[in-house]
């Protein structure tokens, strides 16, 4: 029962943070939404930052799964497409972390360190993917071009949904789809002819 209440608090907090913005939601608001007493909430979590840290742990584990590299082989375009979809969906489901990033990290050093680790892991992954595509003969690019493309991919993937929200996009599925296409198009100039045709086919099938 206690575990179920804890899960409900986390699920409700995530929904409220995403819908209303983390800074505007208090623990009393969360307790009211769940129709429990503030004391019951504080039995499970010390304060709002404790809730955020537990949500961040969920986010961290899911992002870790999304960034997993293909096992025992070099990556291909379909691998990158799937990985981007998993990453964008994770960012969307925990979008309050990105939308309110400066506010949250400014007051919580532990989360600041953990988020930096996630970015470092994503950066390492993006560079490894670029090198893997080059080694597999999918791309032709210099080491400097691969590094720049990897960084551009990371920045675009990290902040695309923020950009979409500011732009006024209402359809999250369309925003995720558009973001994936934008990231994949960063690869296009470096692809060999056959792979560029393949990317165009993937893109058309995805946006139709």
XYZ file of N, CA and C in Angstrom:
624
model
N 0.835 -1.212 0.000
C 0.000 0.000 0.000
C 0.867 1.259 0.000
N 1.902 1.262 0.860
C 2.798 2.416 0.921
C 3.511 2.617 -0.411
N 3.921 1.508 -1.025
C 4.608 1.607 -2.314
C 3.668 2.158 -3.378
N 2.398 1.758 -3.326
C 1.418 2.249 -4.289
C 1.182 3.744 -4.109
N 1.105 4.190 -2.852
C 0.928 5.621 -2.595
C 2.133 6.402 -3.085
N 3.308 5.893 -2.864
C 4.541 6.541 -3.324
C 4.534 6.675 -4.853
N 4.136 5.596 -5.536
C 4.083 5.630 -7.000
C 3.053 6.648 -7.470
N 1.895 6.683 -6.810
C 0.837 7.637 -7.185
C 1.313 9.076 -7.018
N 2.044 9.335 -5.953
C 2.574 10.684 -5.730
C 3.531 11.069 -6.855
N 4.400 10.151 -7.235
C 5.357 10.434 -8.307
C 4.639 10.633 -9.639
N 3.685 9.770 -9.933
C 2.956 9.884 -11.204
C 2.177 11.192 -11.271
N 1.522 11.540 -10.182
C 0.746 12.773 -10.135
C 1.658 13.993 -10.236
N 2.766 13.960 -9.526
C 3.711 15.077 -9.561
C 4.236 15.292 -10.970
N 4.599 14.207 -11.641
C 5.110 14.310 -13.009
C 4.067 14.949 -13.918
N 2.824 14.494 -13.833
C 1.758 15.046 -14.673
C 1.549 16.532 -14.383
N 1.568 16.911 -13.114
C 1.345 18.311 -12.755
C 2.526 19.187 -13.146
N 3.744 18.698 -12.926
C 4.932 19.458 -13.318
C 4.931 19.698 -14.828
N 4.595 18.656 -15.597
C 4.584 18.790 -17.051
C 3.500 19.753 -17.521
N 2.332 19.687 -16.888
C 1.186 20.494 -17.340
C 1.279 21.951 -16.875
N 1.777 22.162 -15.648
C 1.703 23.493 -15.050
C 3.057 24.167 -14.867
N 4.142 23.390 -15.003
C 5.471 23.924 -14.721
C 5.844 23.638 -13.283
N 7.012 23.105 -13.078
C 7.441 22.703 -11.726
C 7.417 23.845 -10.715
N 7.886 25.059 -11.066
C 7.930 26.121 -10.051
C 6.579 26.501 -9.475
N 5.480 26.290 -10.230
C 4.157 26.725 -9.759
C 3.438 25.663 -8.929
N 3.981 24.442 -8.897
C 3.321 23.335 -8.197
C 3.979 23.122 -6.835
N 3.174 23.110 -5.779
C 3.686 22.863 -4.432
C 3.292 21.464 -3.969
N 3.881 21.025 -2.878
C 3.503 19.727 -2.323
C 2.044 19.741 -1.870
N 1.551 20.880 -1.412
C 0.131 20.971 -1.033
C -0.774 20.780 -2.249
N -0.365 21.341 -3.394
C -1.136 21.140 -4.626
C -1.192 19.663 -4.998
N -0.052 18.996 -4.860
C 0.018 17.569 -5.196
C -0.868 16.768 -4.255
N -0.783 17.065 -2.951
C -1.610 16.363 -1.969
C -3.094 16.589 -2.246
N -3.458 17.835 -2.584
C -4.862 18.138 -2.895
C -5.332 17.349 -4.112
N -4.491 17.289 -5.125
C -4.860 16.564 -6.348
C -5.102 15.087 -6.059
N -4.299 14.526 -5.155
C -4.419 13.104 -4.810
C -5.437 12.849 -3.705
N -5.947 13.939 -3.114
C -6.882 13.846 -1.994
C -6.271 13.070 -0.831
N -5.026 13.429 -0.515
C -4.352 12.897 0.671
C -3.883 14.092 1.497
N -3.524 13.833 2.734
C -3.054 14.920 3.589
C -1.594 15.238 3.254
N -1.163 16.497 3.471
C 0.252 16.823 3.292
C 1.152 15.938 4.152
N 0.672 15.581 5.346
C 1.457 14.707 6.216
C 1.693 13.345 5.589
N 0.690 12.824 4.902
C 0.837 11.545 4.209
C 1.889 11.663 3.116
N 1.849 12.774 2.385
C 2.856 12.981 1.338
C 4.257 13.059 1.946
N 4.375 13.806 3.064
C 5.693 13.963 3.681
C 6.184 12.674 4.341
N 5.314 11.744 4.577
C 5.730 10.429 5.064
C 6.571 9.712 4.003
N 6.245 9.978 2.732
C 6.929 9.298 1.631
C 8.076 10.132 1.057
N 7.938 11.455 1.085
C 8.958 12.329 0.499
C 9.213 13.504 1.438
N 10.477 13.861 1.602
C 10.849 14.923 2.534
C 10.319 16.281 2.096
N 10.384 16.534 0.775
C 9.982 17.828 0.225
C 9.837 17.686 -1.291
N 9.582 18.799 -1.953
C 9.380 18.733 -3.407
C 10.650 18.328 -4.131
N 11.790 18.806 -3.666
C 13.046 18.418 -4.316
C 13.286 16.918 -4.215
N 12.848 16.309 -3.131
C 12.958 14.848 -2.996
C 12.132 14.160 -4.077
N 10.926 14.681 -4.337
C 10.081 14.138 -5.405
C 10.781 14.286 -6.758
N 11.336 15.468 -6.990
C 12.015 15.722 -8.265
C 13.203 14.779 -8.441
N 13.943 14.541 -7.371
C 15.098 13.638 -7.467
C 14.658 12.218 -7.808
N 13.538 11.782 -7.247
C 13.045 10.437 -7.557
C 12.538 10.356 -8.997
N 11.896 11.413 -9.472
C 11.486 11.457 -10.878
C 12.710 11.476 -11.784
N 13.731 12.183 -11.355
C 14.959 12.238 -12.147
C 15.610 10.864 -12.231
N 15.539 10.100 -11.151
C 16.100 8.744 -11.176
C 15.373 7.889 -12.212
N 14.050 8.031 -12.296
C 13.284 7.325 -13.336
C 13.747 7.754 -14.726
N 13.856 9.074 -14.895
C 14.284 9.632 -16.177
C 15.682 9.132 -16.548
N 16.573 9.133 -15.593
C 17.959 8.705 -15.820
C 18.003 7.254 -16.298
N 17.252 6.384 -15.630
C 17.245 4.966 -16.005
C 16.674 4.771 -17.408
N 15.616 5.502 -17.721
C 15.005 5.367 -19.047
C 15.921 5.913 -20.131
N 16.595 7.031 -19.867
C 17.512 7.588 -20.847
C 18.701 6.655 -21.063
N 19.135 6.006 -19.990
C 20.232 5.042 -20.098
C 19.853 3.922 -21.062
N 18.630 3.423 -20.953
C 18.157 2.387 -21.869
C 18.085 2.911 -23.303
N 17.616 4.138 -23.459
C 17.468 4.712 -24.800
C 18.812 4.889 -25.497
N 19.855 5.155 -24.721
C 21.175 5.430 -25.292
C 22.017 4.170 -25.482
N 21.454 3.008 -25.194
C 22.214 1.764 -25.341
C 22.600 1.552 -26.804
N 23.861 1.189 -27.033
C 24.368 0.975 -28.389
C 23.988 -0.417 -28.887
N 23.938 -0.608 -30.213
C 23.702 -1.955 -30.753
C 24.739 -2.929 -30.207
N 24.306 -4.131 -29.936
C 25.186 -5.114 -29.301
C 25.978 -5.889 -30.349
N 27.297 -5.727 -30.308
C 28.169 -6.564 -31.130
C 28.260 -6.204 -32.595
N 27.795 -4.995 -32.973
C 27.891 -4.601 -34.378
C 27.897 -3.080 -34.480
N 28.280 -2.597 -35.658
C 28.272 -1.165 -35.905
C 26.841 -0.676 -36.148
N 26.553 0.584 -35.844
C 25.181 1.095 -36.009
C 24.835 1.344 -37.475
N 23.534 1.359 -37.771
C 23.053 1.750 -39.090
C 21.994 2.839 -38.925
N 21.430 3.306 -40.030
C 20.475 4.415 -39.963
C 19.230 4.060 -39.160
N 18.759 2.807 -39.286
C 17.572 2.405 -38.524
C 17.833 2.438 -37.020
N 19.053 2.068 -36.619
C 19.412 2.133 -35.198
C 19.315 3.564 -34.683
N 19.847 4.504 -35.465
C 19.842 5.903 -35.043
C 18.412 6.419 -34.975
N 17.606 6.031 -35.947
C 16.206 6.462 -35.979
C 15.468 5.993 -34.720
N 15.622 4.711 -34.397
C 14.956 4.163 -33.217
C 15.475 4.824 -31.950
N 16.784 4.994 -31.861
C 17.362 5.600 -30.664
C 16.853 7.016 -30.465
N 16.792 7.782 -31.536
C 16.283 9.148 -31.442
C 14.823 9.159 -30.976
N 14.035 8.220 -31.489
C 12.628 8.158 -31.087
C 12.523 7.897 -29.579
N 13.320 6.969 -29.073
C 13.287 6.656 -27.646
C 13.742 7.850 -26.813
N 14.774 8.543 -27.279
C 15.286 9.708 -26.557
C 14.253 10.830 -26.541
N 13.655 11.131 -27.701
C 12.659 12.201 -27.770
C 11.436 11.880 -26.914
N 10.993 10.627 -26.923
C 9.845 10.258 -26.098
C 10.166 10.419 -24.614
N 11.385 10.062 -24.234
C 11.801 10.218 -22.837
C 11.828 11.691 -22.452
N 12.408 12.521 -23.318
C 12.449 13.962 -23.049
C 11.033 14.524 -22.942
N 10.127 14.084 -23.811
C 8.755 14.589 -23.755
C 8.071 14.180 -22.457
N 8.217 12.917 -22.074
C 7.540 12.426 -20.873
C 8.043 13.107 -19.607
N 9.282 13.612 -19.645
C 9.858 14.327 -18.496
C 10.214 15.757 -18.908
N 9.362 16.365 -19.710
C 9.684 17.658 -20.313
C 9.850 18.770 -19.304
N 9.246 18.637 -18.117
C 9.407 19.695 -17.110
C 10.872 19.870 -16.722
N 11.644 18.763 -16.773
C 13.065 18.849 -16.439
C 13.797 19.770 -17.399
N 13.393 19.760 -18.650
C 14.049 20.575 -19.661
C 13.473 21.986 -19.684
N 12.169 22.081 -19.562
C 11.530 23.400 -19.608
C 11.944 24.247 -18.403
N 12.060 23.613 -17.241
C 12.410 24.339 -16.011
C 13.834 24.017 -15.566
N 14.689 23.680 -16.536
C 16.015 23.148 -16.214
C 16.845 24.105 -15.356
N 16.932 25.358 -15.769
C 17.778 26.319 -15.049
C 17.279 26.500 -13.620
N 15.961 26.613 -13.464
C 15.360 26.794 -12.138
C 15.657 25.604 -11.231
N 15.484 24.399 -11.755
C 15.675 23.190 -10.945
C 17.138 22.990 -10.584
N 18.009 23.103 -11.568
C 19.427 22.829 -11.319
C 20.090 23.907 -10.479
N 19.551 25.129 -10.517
C 20.164 26.214 -9.751
C 20.040 25.994 -8.248
N 19.037 25.212 -7.834
C 18.816 25.034 -6.392
C 19.173 23.619 -5.913
N 19.604 22.754 -6.831
C 19.890 21.374 -6.436
C 21.189 20.915 -7.070
N 22.243 20.918 -6.285
C 23.564 20.570 -6.811
C 23.625 19.112 -7.239
N 22.971 18.216 -6.495
C 23.022 16.793 -6.849
C 22.435 16.554 -8.235
N 21.307 17.202 -8.506
C 20.711 17.047 -9.832
C 21.580 17.695 -10.906
N 22.235 18.791 -10.551
C 23.118 19.445 -11.515
C 24.229 18.500 -11.947
N 24.795 17.798 -10.973
C 25.868 16.840 -11.272
C 25.329 15.671 -12.084
N 24.151 15.172 -11.708
C 23.586 14.010 -12.411
C 23.169 14.365 -13.831
N 22.626 15.574 -14.026
C 22.233 15.965 -15.374
C 23.460 16.144 -16.252
N 24.526 16.671 -15.669
C 25.778 16.809 -16.423
C 26.293 15.442 -16.856
N 26.114 14.437 -15.996
C 26.537 13.082 -16.361
C 25.710 12.540 -17.523
N 24.393 12.828 -17.507
C 23.548 12.382 -18.610
C 23.997 13.028 -19.916
N 24.260 14.332 -19.883
C 24.725 15.009 -21.092
C 26.062 14.450 -21.554
N 26.939 14.142 -20.601
C 28.238 13.563 -20.967
C 28.028 12.195 -21.613
N 27.137 11.383 -21.050
C 26.869 10.064 -21.617
C 26.256 10.195 -23.010
N 25.340 11.131 -23.167
C 24.722 11.351 -24.478
C 25.746 11.869 -25.480
N 26.641 12.728 -25.023
C 27.693 13.248 -25.898
C 28.627 12.129 -26.342
N 29.044 11.294 -25.400
C 29.898 10.153 -25.741
C 29.194 9.228 -26.724
N 27.894 9.011 -26.496
C 27.123 8.145 -27.376
C 27.034 8.727 -28.780
N 26.751 10.029 -28.883
C 26.632 10.663 -30.195
C 27.941 10.581 -30.967
N 29.062 10.813 -30.286
C 30.367 10.712 -30.948
C 30.662 9.269 -31.364
N 30.300 8.310 -30.509
C 30.530 6.905 -30.841
C 29.690 6.489 -32.048
N 28.456 6.979 -32.103
C 27.573 6.661 -33.233
C 28.146 7.232 -34.528
N 28.611 8.463 -34.486
C 29.199 9.072 -35.686
C 30.416 8.284 -36.156
N 31.272 7.908 -35.219
C 32.455 7.115 -35.592
C 32.027 5.759 -36.142
N 30.991 5.161 -35.529
C 30.511 3.861 -35.985
C 29.954 3.916 -37.392
N 29.184 4.973 -37.696
C 28.643 5.125 -39.048
C 29.761 5.332 -40.062
N 30.799 6.051 -39.656
C 31.941 6.244 -40.550
C 32.675 4.930 -40.787
N 32.907 4.176 -39.715
C 33.598 2.887 -39.840
C 32.794 1.895 -40.671
N 31.467 1.995 -40.587
C 30.603 1.090 -41.341
C 30.485 1.499 -42.807
N 31.079 2.631 -43.168
C 31.017 3.091 -44.549
C 29.737 3.794 -44.908
N 28.926 4.118 -43.890
C 27.658 4.809 -44.139
C 27.904 6.298 -44.406
N 28.941 6.847 -43.743
C 29.233 8.275 -43.849
C 30.658 8.497 -44.331
N 30.868 9.649 -44.955
C 32.215 10.106 -45.306
C 32.401 11.465 -44.666
N 33.298 11.550 -43.710
C 33.521 12.816 -43.013
C 34.861 12.779 -42.305
N 35.441 13.955 -42.116
C 36.686 14.052 -41.354
C 36.376 13.901 -39.867
N 37.412 13.710 -39.076
C 37.227 13.580 -37.627
C 36.582 14.837 -37.046
N 37.009 16.011 -37.538
C 36.448 17.272 -37.046
C 34.975 17.395 -37.419
N 34.629 16.971 -38.636
C 33.234 17.027 -39.067
C 32.364 16.072 -38.261
N 32.895 14.896 -37.966
C 32.150 13.935 -37.146
C 31.901 14.492 -35.756
N 32.921 15.109 -35.164
C 32.776 15.688 -33.825
C 31.741 16.810 -33.822
N 31.801 17.674 -34.843
C 30.855 18.791 -34.914
C 29.430 18.278 -35.117
N 29.271 17.284 -35.976
C 27.932 16.723 -36.216
C 27.382 16.092 -34.950
N 28.235 15.395 -34.200
C 27.794 14.763 -32.950
C 27.317 15.808 -31.949
N 28.061 16.897 -31.819
C 27.663 17.960 -30.895
C 26.367 18.619 -31.339
N 26.237 18.878 -32.639
C 25.006 19.487 -33.157
C 23.795 18.586 -32.917
N 23.983 17.283 -33.086
C 22.898 16.330 -32.844
C 22.474 16.376 -31.377
N 23.446 16.394 -30.483
C 23.139 16.416 -29.054
C 22.379 17.680 -28.673
N 22.852 18.830 -29.145
C 22.197 20.098 -28.812
C 20.773 20.131 -29.366
N 20.606 19.726 -30.623
C 19.286 19.759 -31.242
C 18.326 18.788 -30.553
N 18.797 17.571 -30.279
C 17.936 16.587 -29.623
C 17.560 17.037 -28.212
N 18.493 17.658 -27.507
C 18.248 18.073 -26.129
C 17.214 19.186 -26.037
N 17.256 20.133 -26.956
C 16.432 21.331 -26.809
C 15.350 21.479 -27.884
N 15.158 20.466 -28.718
C 14.154 20.584 -29.774
C 12.746 20.796 -29.220
N 12.362 20.015 -28.207
C 11.000 20.134 -27.690
C 10.768 21.477 -27.009
N 11.812 22.055 -26.410
C 11.683 23.413 -25.882
C 11.394 24.387 -27.027
N 12.136 24.220 -28.109
C 11.923 25.069 -29.288
C 10.510 24.895 -29.833
N 10.055 23.636 -29.917
C 8.712 23.362 -30.433
C 7.644 23.997 -29.540
N 7.851 23.941 -28.224
C 6.884 24.524 -27.287
C 6.831 26.038 -27.436
N 7.993 26.680 -27.530
C 8.037 28.135 -27.701
C 7.397 28.534 -29.029
N 7.579 27.673 -30.039
C 7.002 27.938 -31.355
C 5.485 27.800 -31.339
N 4.963 27.133 -30.310
C 3.518 26.988 -30.183
C 2.970 25.667 -30.667
N 3.838 24.677 -30.911
C 3.363 23.366 -31.353
C 2.510 22.726 -30.267
N 1.364 22.176 -30.641
C 0.453 21.557 -29.682
C 0.460 20.034 -29.761
N 0.851 19.485 -30.896
C 0.828 18.041 -31.114
C 2.189 17.465 -30.761
N 2.286 16.800 -29.604
C 3.588 16.288 -29.173
C 4.133 15.219 -30.103
N 3.244 14.400 -30.662
C 3.721 13.370 -31.588
C 4.330 13.991 -32.833
N 3.695 15.046 -33.335
C 4.240 15.747 -34.498
C 5.562 16.420 -34.150
N 5.646 16.984 -32.941
C 6.883 17.642 -32.520
C 8.033 16.641 -32.425
N 7.753 15.468 -31.862
C 8.768 14.421 -31.778
C 9.184 13.981 -33.174
N 8.204 13.768 -34.034
C 8.494 13.340 -35.398
C 9.348 14.377 -36.132
N 8.976 15.643 -36.015
C 9.729 16.708 -36.684
C 11.155 16.791 -36.144
N 11.299 16.614 -34.827
C 12.631 16.668 -34.228
C 13.536 15.563 -34.730
N 13.000 14.366 -34.833
C 13.785 13.232 -35.324
C 14.228 13.482 -36.766
N 13.309 13.983 -37.592
C 13.665 14.281 -38.979
C 14.752 15.351 -39.039
N 14.627 16.388 -38.216
C 15.634 17.451 -38.206
C 17.014 16.904 -37.832
N 17.047 16.050 -36.811
C 18.334 15.476 -36.399
C 18.912 14.596 -37.500
N 18.069 13.759 -38.083
C 18.561 12.871 -39.135
C 19.079 13.661 -40.330
N 18.468 14.811 -40.606
C 18.915 15.615 -41.736
C 20.310 16.211 -41.507
N 20.734 16.274 -40.234
C 22.097 16.718 -39.966
C 23.121 15.729 -40.531
N 22.699 14.480 -40.676
C 23.592 13.453 -41.209
C 23.672 13.485 -42.733
N 22.620 14.008 -43.368
C 22.472 13.887 -44.819
C 23.700 14.331 -45.618
N 24.330 15.474 -45.293
C 25.467 15.903 -46.115
C 26.649 14.931 -46.094
N 26.711 14.085 -45.082
C 27.861 13.195 -44.943
C 27.589 11.778 -45.441
N 26.347 11.493 -45.808
C 25.991 10.134 -46.202
C 26.450 9.836 -47.630
N 26.813 8.590 -47.857
C 27.074 8.144 -49.220
C 25.758 8.113 -49.977
N 25.849 8.059 -51.305
C 24.655 8.231 -52.134
C 23.547 7.236 -51.785
N 23.898 5.961 -51.650
C 22.883 4.944 -51.380
C 22.203 5.189 -50.034
N 23.011 5.583 -49.034
C 22.455 5.841 -47.704
C 21.601 7.109 -47.699
N 21.963 8.078 -48.538
C 21.143 9.294 -48.616
C 19.773 8.978 -49.196
N 19.737 8.131 -50.202
C 18.463 7.683 -50.764
C 17.658 6.938 -49.705
N 18.360 6.097 -48.928
C 17.690 5.336 -47.864
C 17.121 6.278 -46.809
N 17.874 7.308 -46.441
C 17.394 8.288 -45.468
C 16.162 9.005 -45.997
N 16.181 9.368 -47.264
C 15.022 10.036 -47.859
C 13.793 9.133 -47.815
N 13.989 7.841 -48.073
C 12.883 6.886 -48.008
C 12.332 6.784 -46.590
N 13.242 6.694 -45.605
C 12.828 6.637 -44.208
C 12.036 7.889 -43.816
N 12.541 9.024 -44.235
C 11.904 10.297 -43.881
C 10.514 10.416 -44.471
N 10.398 10.080 -45.739
C 9.084 10.168 -46.389
C 8.073 9.222 -45.741
N 8.516 8.013 -45.407
C 7.614 7.059 -44.757
C 7.191 7.549 -43.382
N 8.052 8.277 -42.717
C 7.803 8.733 -41.344
C 6.855 9.917 -41.300
N 6.965 10.820 -42.278
C 6.163 12.045 -42.219
C 4.855 11.930 -42.991
N 4.690 10.883 -43.793
C 3.445 10.709 -44.557
C 2.310 10.255 -43.640
